[in-house]
mmCIF file with all atom_site columns, C-alpha atoms in Angstrom:
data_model
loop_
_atom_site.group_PDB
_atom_site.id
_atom_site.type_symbol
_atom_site.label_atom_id
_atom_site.label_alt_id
_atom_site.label_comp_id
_atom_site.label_asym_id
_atom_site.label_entity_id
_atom_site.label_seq_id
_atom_site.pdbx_PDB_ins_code
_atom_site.Cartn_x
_atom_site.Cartn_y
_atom_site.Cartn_z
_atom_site.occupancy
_atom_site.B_iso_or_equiv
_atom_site.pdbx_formal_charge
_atom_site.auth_seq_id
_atom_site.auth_comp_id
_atom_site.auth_asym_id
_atom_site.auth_atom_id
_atom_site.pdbx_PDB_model_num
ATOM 1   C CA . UNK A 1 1   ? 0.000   0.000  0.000   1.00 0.00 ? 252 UNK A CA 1
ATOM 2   C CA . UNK A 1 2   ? 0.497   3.635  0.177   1.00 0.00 ? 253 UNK A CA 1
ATOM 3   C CA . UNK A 1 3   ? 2.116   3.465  -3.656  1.00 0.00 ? 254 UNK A CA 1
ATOM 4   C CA . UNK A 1 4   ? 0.748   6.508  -5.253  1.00 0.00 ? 255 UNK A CA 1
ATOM 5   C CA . UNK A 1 5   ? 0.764   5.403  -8.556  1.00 0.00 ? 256 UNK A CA 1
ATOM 6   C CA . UNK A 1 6   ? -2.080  2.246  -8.683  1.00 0.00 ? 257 UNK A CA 1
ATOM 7   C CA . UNK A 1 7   ? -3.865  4.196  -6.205  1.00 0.00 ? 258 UNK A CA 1
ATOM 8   C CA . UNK A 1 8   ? -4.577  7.184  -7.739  1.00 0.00 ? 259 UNK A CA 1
ATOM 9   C CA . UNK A 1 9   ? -4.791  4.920  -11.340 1.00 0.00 ? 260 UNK A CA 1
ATOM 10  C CA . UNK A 1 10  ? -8.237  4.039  -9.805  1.00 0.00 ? 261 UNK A CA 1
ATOM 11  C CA . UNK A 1 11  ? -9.486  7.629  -9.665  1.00 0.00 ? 262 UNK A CA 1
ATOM 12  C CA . UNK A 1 12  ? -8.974  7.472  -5.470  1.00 0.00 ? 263 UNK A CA 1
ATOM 13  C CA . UNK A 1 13  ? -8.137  11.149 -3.930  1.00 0.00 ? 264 UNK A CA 1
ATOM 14  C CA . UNK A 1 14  ? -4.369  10.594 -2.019  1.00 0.00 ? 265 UNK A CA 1
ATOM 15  C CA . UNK A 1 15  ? -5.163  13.116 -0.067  1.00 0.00 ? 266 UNK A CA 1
ATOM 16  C CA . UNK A 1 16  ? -8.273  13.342 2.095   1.00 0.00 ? 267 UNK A CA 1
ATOM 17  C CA . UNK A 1 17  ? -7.691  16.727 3.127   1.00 0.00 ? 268 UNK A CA 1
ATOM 18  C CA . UNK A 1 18  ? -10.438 18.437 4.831   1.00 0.00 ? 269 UNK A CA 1
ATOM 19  C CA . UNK A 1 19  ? -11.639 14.981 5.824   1.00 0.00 ? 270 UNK A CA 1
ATOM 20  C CA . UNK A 1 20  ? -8.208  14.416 7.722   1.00 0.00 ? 271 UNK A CA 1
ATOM 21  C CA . UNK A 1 21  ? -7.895  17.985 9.030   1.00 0.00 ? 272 UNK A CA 1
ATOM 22  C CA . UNK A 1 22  ? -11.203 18.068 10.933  1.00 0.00 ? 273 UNK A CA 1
ATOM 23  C CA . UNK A 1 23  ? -10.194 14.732 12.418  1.00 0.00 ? 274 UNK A CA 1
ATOM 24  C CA . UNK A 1 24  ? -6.981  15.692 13.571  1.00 0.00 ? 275 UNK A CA 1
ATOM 25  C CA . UNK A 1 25  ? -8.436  18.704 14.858  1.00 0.00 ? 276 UNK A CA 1
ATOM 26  C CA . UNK A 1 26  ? -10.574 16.542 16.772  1.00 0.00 ? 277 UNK A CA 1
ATOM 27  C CA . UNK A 1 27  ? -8.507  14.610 18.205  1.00 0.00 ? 278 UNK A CA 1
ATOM 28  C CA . UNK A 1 28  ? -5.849  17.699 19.159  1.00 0.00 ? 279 UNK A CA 1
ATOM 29  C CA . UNK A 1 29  ? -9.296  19.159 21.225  1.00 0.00 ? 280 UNK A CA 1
ATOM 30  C CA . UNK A 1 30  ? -8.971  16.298 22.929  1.00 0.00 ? 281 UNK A CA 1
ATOM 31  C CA . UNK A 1 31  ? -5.493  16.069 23.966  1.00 0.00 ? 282 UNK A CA 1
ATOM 32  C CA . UNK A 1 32  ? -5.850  19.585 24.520  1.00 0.00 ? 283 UNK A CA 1
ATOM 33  C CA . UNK A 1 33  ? -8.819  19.208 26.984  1.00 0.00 ? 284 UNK A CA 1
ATOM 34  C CA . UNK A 1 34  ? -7.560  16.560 28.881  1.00 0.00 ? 285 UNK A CA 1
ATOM 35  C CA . UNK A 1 35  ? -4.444  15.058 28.614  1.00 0.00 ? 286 UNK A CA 1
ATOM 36  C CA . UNK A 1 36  ? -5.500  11.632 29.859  1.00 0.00 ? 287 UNK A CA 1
ATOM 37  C CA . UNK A 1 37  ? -7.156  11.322 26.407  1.00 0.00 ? 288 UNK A CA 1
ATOM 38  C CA . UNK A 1 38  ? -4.366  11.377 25.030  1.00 0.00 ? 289 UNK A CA 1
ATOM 39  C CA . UNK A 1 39  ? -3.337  7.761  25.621  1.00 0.00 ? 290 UNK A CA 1
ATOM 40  C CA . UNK A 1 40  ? -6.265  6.417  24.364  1.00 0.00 ? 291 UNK A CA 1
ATOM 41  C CA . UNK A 1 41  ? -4.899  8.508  20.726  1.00 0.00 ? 292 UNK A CA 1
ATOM 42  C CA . UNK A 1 42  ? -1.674  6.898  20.806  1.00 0.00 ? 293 UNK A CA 1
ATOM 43  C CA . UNK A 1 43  ? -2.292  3.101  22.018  1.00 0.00 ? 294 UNK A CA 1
ATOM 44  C CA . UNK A 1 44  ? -5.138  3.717  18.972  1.00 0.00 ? 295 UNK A CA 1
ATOM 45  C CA . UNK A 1 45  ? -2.654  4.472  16.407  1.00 0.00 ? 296 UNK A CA 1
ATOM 46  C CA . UNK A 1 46  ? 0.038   2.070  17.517  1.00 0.00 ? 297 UNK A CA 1
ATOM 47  C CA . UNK A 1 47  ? -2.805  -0.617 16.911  1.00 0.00 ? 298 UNK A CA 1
ATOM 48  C CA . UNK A 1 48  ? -3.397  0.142  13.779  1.00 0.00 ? 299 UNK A CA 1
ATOM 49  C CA . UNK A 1 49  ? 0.646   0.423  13.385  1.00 0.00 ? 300 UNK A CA 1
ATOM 50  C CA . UNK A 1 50  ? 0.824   -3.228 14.347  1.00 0.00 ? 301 UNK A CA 1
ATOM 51  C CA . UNK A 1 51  ? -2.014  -4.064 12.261  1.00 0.00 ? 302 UNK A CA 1
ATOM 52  C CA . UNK A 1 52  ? -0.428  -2.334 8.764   1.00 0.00 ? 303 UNK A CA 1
ATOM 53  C CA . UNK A 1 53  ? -0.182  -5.455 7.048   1.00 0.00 ? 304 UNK A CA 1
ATOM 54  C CA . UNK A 1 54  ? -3.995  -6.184 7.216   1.00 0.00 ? 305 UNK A CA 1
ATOM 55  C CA . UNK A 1 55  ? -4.913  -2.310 6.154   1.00 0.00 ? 306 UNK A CA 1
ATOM 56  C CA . UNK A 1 56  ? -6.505  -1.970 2.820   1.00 0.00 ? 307 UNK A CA 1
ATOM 57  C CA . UNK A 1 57  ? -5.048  0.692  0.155   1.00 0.00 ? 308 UNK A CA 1
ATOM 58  C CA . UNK A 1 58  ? -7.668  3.635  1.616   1.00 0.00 ? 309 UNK A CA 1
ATOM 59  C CA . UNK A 1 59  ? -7.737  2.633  5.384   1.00 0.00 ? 310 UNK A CA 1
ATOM 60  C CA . UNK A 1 60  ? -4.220  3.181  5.514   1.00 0.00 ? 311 UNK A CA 1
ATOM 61  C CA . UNK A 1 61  ? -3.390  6.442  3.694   1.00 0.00 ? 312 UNK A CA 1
ATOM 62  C CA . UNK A 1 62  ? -6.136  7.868  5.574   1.00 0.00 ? 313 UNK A CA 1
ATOM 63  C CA . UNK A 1 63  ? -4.293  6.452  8.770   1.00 0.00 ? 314 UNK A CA 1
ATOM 64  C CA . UNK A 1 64  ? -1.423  8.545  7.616   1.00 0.00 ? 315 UNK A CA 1
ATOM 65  C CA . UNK A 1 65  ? -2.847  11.343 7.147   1.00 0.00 ? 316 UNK A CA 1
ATOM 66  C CA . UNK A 1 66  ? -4.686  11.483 10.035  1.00 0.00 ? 317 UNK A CA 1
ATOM 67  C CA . UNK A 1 67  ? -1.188  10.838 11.646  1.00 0.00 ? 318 UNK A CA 1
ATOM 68  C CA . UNK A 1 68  ? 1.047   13.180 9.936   1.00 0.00 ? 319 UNK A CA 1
ATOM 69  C CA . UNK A 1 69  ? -1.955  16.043 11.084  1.00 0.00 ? 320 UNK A CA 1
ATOM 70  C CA . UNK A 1 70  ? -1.667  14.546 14.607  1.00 0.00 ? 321 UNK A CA 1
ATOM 71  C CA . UNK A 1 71  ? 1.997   14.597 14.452  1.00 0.00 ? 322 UNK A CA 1
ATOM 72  C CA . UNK A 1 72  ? 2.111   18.277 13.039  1.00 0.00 ? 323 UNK A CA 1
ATOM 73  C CA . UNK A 1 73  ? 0.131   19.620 15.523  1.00 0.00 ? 324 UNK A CA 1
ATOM 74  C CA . UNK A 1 74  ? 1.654   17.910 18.382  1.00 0.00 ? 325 UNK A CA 1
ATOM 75  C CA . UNK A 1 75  ? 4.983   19.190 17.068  1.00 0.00 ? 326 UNK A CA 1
ATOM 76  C CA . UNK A 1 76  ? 5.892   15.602 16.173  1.00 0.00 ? 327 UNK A CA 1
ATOM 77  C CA . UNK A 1 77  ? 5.500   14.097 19.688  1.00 0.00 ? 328 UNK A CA 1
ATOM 78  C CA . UNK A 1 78  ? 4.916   10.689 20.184  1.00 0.00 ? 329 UNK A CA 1
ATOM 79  C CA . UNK A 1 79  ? 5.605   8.263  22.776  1.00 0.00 ? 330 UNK A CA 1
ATOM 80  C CA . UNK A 1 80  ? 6.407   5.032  20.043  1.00 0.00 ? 331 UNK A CA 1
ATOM 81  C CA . UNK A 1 81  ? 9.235   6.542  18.041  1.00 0.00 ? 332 UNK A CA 1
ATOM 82  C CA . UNK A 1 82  ? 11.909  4.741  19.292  1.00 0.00 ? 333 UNK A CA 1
ATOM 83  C CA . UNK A 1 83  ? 9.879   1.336  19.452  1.00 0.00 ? 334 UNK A CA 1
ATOM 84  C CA . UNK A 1 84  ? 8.189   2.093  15.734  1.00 0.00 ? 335 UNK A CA 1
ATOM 85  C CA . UNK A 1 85  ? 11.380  2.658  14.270  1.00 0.00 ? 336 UNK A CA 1
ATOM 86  C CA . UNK A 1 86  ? 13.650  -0.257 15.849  1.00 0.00 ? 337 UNK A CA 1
ATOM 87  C CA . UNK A 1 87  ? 10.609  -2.835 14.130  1.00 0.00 ? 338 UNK A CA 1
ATOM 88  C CA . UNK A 1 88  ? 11.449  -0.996 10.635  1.00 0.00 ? 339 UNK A CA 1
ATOM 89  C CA . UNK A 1 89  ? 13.722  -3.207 8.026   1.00 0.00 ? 340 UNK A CA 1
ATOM 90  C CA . UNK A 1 90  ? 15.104  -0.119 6.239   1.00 0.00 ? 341 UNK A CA 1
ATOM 91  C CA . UNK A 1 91  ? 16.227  -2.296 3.884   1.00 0.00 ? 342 UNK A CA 1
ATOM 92  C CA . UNK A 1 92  ? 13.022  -3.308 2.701   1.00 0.00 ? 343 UNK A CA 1
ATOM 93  C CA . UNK A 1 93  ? 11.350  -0.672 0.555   1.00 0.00 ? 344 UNK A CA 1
ATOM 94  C CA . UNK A 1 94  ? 8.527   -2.656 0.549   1.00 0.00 ? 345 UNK A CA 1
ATOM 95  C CA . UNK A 1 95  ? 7.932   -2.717 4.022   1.00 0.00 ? 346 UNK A CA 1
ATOM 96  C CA . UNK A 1 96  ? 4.168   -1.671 5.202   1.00 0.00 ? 347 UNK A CA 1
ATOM 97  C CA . UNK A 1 97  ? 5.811   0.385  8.105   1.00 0.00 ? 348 UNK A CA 1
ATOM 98  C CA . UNK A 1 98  ? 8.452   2.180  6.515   1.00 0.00 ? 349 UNK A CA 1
ATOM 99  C CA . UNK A 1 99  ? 6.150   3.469  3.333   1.00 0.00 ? 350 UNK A CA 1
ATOM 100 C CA . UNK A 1 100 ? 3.760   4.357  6.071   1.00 0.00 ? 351 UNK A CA 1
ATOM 101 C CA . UNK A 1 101 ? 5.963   6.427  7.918   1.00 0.00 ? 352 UNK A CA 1
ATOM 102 C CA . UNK A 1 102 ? 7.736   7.956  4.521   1.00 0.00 ? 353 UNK A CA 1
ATOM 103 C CA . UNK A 1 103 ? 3.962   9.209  3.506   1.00 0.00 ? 354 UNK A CA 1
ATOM 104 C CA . UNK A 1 104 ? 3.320   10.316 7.146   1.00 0.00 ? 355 UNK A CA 1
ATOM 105 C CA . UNK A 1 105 ? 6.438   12.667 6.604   1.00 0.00 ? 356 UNK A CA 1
ATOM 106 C CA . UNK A 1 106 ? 5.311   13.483 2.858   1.00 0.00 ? 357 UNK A CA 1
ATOM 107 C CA . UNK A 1 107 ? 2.119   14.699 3.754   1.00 0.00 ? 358 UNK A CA 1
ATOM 108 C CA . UNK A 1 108 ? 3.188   16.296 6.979   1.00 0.00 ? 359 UNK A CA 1
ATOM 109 C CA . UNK A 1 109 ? 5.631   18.260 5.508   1.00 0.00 ? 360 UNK A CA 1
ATOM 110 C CA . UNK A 1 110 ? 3.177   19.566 2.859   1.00 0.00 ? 361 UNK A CA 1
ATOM 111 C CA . UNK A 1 111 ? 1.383   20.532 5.721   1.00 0.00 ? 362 UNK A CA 1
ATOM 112 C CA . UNK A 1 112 ? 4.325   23.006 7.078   1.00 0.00 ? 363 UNK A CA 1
ATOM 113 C CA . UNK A 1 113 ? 4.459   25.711 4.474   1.00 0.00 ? 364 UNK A CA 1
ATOM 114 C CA . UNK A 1 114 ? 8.329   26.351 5.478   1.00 0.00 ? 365 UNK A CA 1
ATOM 115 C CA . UNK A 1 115 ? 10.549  23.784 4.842   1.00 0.00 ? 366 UNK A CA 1
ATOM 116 C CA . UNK A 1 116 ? 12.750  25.413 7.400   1.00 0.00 ? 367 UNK A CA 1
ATOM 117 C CA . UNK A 1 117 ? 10.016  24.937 9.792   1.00 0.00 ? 368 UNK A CA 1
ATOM 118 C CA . UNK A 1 118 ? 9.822   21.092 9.299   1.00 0.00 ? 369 UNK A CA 1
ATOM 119 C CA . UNK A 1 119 ? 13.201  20.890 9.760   1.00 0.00 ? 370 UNK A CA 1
ATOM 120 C CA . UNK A 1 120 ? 13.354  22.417 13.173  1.00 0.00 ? 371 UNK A CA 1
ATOM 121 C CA . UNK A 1 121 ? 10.074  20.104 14.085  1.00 0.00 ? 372 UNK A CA 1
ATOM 122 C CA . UNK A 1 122 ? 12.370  16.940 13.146  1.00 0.00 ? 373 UNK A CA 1
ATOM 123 C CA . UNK A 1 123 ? 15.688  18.262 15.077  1.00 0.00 ? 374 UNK A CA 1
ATOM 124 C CA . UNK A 1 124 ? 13.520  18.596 18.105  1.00 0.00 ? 375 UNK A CA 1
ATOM 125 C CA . UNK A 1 125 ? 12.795  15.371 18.355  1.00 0.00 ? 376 UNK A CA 1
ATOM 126 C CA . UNK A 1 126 ? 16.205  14.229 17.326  1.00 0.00 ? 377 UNK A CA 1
ATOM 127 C CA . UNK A 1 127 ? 15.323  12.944 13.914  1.00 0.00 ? 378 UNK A CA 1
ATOM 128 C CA . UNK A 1 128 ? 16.815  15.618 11.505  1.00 0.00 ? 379 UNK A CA 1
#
């Protein structure tokens, strides 16, 4: 999944946009108005991390973009990086995580108008 190409072959939007904004916006109200909701967020998106695999084509670019909003408004906090990351073969590019991740930080970074910006997001959490 999350191959752009037979995707959007089918006529399928990549991009969900306003879709994906109001439900990260949701879910930042959340966090926002009371912190304890936002472990619930988290252990819900490292499910569906472990569960990549099994994701259709839709289910999981929507995923990611509903992550790389999370992500952008949280200023890229998040309590599974190190533990996401260490169950990553890098050297498979066909790897459900890491083509998840790479259009997390595609669409996430089309979401920071400044590149600049971005790249201050990723140095402060040590991933420049």
């Amino acid at each position: 999944f999350l191959n752009a190409t037979p995707i959007a072959g089918r006529g399928v939007p990549l991009i969900s946009g306003g879709l994906s904004c109001f439900f990260g916006r949701i879910l930042l109200e959340l966090c926002k108005s009371n912190v304890k909701s936002c472990e619930p967020i988290a252990i819900g998106f490292d499910v569906l991390w472990q569960l990549l695999d099994q994701l259709d084509h839709i289910t999981a670019l929507r995923t990611a973009e509903l992550f790389a909003h999370h992500l952008n408004n949280t200023k890229f906090r998040w309590p599974f990086w190190q533990r996401w990351t260490d169950s990553i073969d890098f050297e498979d590019e066909q790897s459900f995580e890491l083509r998840f991740l790479k259009h997390v930080l595609v669409v996430a970074s089309s979401l920071n108008h400044s590149s600049s910006r971005f790249q201050e997001l990723l140095k402060e959490i040590g991933a420049e």
